[in-house]
Amino acid sequence: MGSDSASKETQLINDLKEILLPWEKHFIDQIKQAYLACIPDELRKVWKDKTPTPNSLEEILAELQDIPQGETYIIRFIGYLLVDTEISKNIGSDLNQLGKQNANNFSVLLDKLKHEKRELEKDQDIPTYLMISLEKSSQSQNLYYVNAWFVSHENKGNFDCKKNQRCESLKLENQKIELRKIPLLLEELMNEVNRNQYLNKNCNQPMVILFLPFNLLNKPVDCYKYGERTIGCSFQLVLRYKERLKNKYGNEKIWHYKWKKLHSQDSNSKMIISADCEKLYAELQKADSVCLHSIKPLSKKNIDDLNSSATPVAIWLRNIPKKINYQDELNELIKDFQQKTHYLPKLIHEKRKDAVDIHKDNHIGHHLSILWEDPELLLPHIDYE
């Protein structure tokens, strides 16, 4: 590379860093996805075992600068950033100006990438899944056996949980962990996902699904630190109750019926029940009852009632924020949920992201938990026959 070209590329990287650095905390997931999208598959294969996917803006920019003819990929990186709606809304004009200053026909490239995104979004109805199962260890009350699997976006439609098809078992350095080590576990799993190229530019960021025993369901796992943010900000995170997956669970038929009802267009036919309801058990048993909501942690009886009624969804507050009208905020969330029920994990994710720079007493996003029992997505290692 000539000195003029190298100097221009260095200046481009510096200008890009100046624009992105103040927003790194908010947009690190989109920045990672743009990086993965702009790197050609053959180059990623060469680098597959070299290093894990970079996890910070500084690491990503350094990797881009190391690529032969890196300026081309940096321009594509800027383009992929701009097709993200949130990034475009906040810093789009600066990025667009930088792209136009450093590339001929940048507008043509941008139109091409936007068209690609629209085409991909036609096939983006099913997210990617990272499934993690924790089982209590008999050797220590603080240790849990861990298993993890990855189900890719493009394979979900063919996934057969009973036959363990289209599902990648993820290798772990340690099969037993403490709950507080969940962030390190997630980092290890995401590194393996990226190293093995399970995520590609056609895939969404995975939804993290934690299959837990009852004693962990009210733990604030979404608030655990993950890099510069929290797990709940970095991923759509939902919980599952492991007891429902036992092979003697006899309510599969009504479970599937309620899950289908949950995704129907008729919002008036779906019952969302408050945990304060006088006849809670009877209400949950009704065929149209799809969700329980509560302003306090779920009790074992609540969970047992959800199980016996095959109700697929629950939303609750682990703690009550002290300085806001939490009931109004929860009611607003429930109202949104009634209109677009299958988007609830995304709605919860948005609430958690909104809360990131706000004190825990001032936002319900720090306290929300969601049980999301998808009957079509089960743990591969359990015998369901």
mmCIF file with all atom_site columns, C-alpha atoms in Angstrom, residues 47-55 190-192 194-195:
data_model
loop_
_atom_site.group_PDB
_atom_site.id
_atom_site.type_symbol
_atom_site.label_atom_id
_atom_site.label_alt_id
_atom_site.label_comp_id
_atom_site.label_asym_id
_atom_site.label_entity_id
_atom_site.label_seq_id
_atom_site.pdbx_PDB_ins_code
_atom_site.Cartn_x
_atom_site.Cartn_y
_atom_site.Cartn_z
_atom_site.occupancy
_atom_site.B_iso_or_equiv
_atom_site.pdbx_formal_charge
_atom_site.auth_seq_id
_atom_site.auth_comp_id
_atom_site.auth_asym_id
_atom_site.auth_atom_id
_atom_site.pdbx_PDB_model_num
ATOM 1  C CA . TRP A 1 47  ? -9.240  -15.866 9.855  1.00 0.00 ? 47  TRP A CA 1
ATOM 2  C CA . LYS A 1 48  ? -11.613 -18.388 11.438 1.00 0.00 ? 48  LYS A CA 1
ATOM 3  C CA . ASP A 1 49  ? -9.130  -19.838 13.936 1.00 0.00 ? 49  ASP A CA 1
ATOM 4  C CA . LYS A 1 50  ? -6.921  -16.783 14.200 1.00 0.00 ? 50  LYS A CA 1
ATOM 5  C CA . THR A 1 51  ? -8.819  -14.739 16.772 1.00 0.00 ? 51  THR A CA 1
ATOM 6  C CA . PRO A 1 52  ? -12.331 -14.416 18.179 1.00 0.00 ? 52  PRO A CA 1
ATOM 7  C CA . THR A 1 53  ? -14.578 -11.811 16.600 1.00 0.00 ? 53  THR A CA 1
ATOM 8  C CA . PRO A 1 54  ? -13.552 -8.379  17.943 1.00 0.00 ? 54  PRO A CA 1
ATOM 9  C CA . ASN A 1 55  ? -15.807 -7.140  20.733 1.00 0.00 ? 55  ASN A CA 1
ATOM 10 C CA . MET A 1 190 ? -20.779 -16.019 21.345 1.00 0.00 ? 190 MET A CA 1
ATOM 11 C CA . ASN A 1 191 ? -17.069 -16.331 20.537 1.00 0.00 ? 191 ASN A CA 1
ATOM 12 C CA . GLU A 1 192 ? -17.658 -19.933 19.467 1.00 0.00 ? 192 GLU A CA 1
ATOM 13 C CA . ASN A 1 194 ? -18.720 -16.316 15.592 1.00 0.00 ? 194 ASN A CA 1
ATOM 14 C CA . ARG A 1 195 ? -15.594 -18.482 15.262 1.00 0.00 ? 195 ARG A CA 1
#
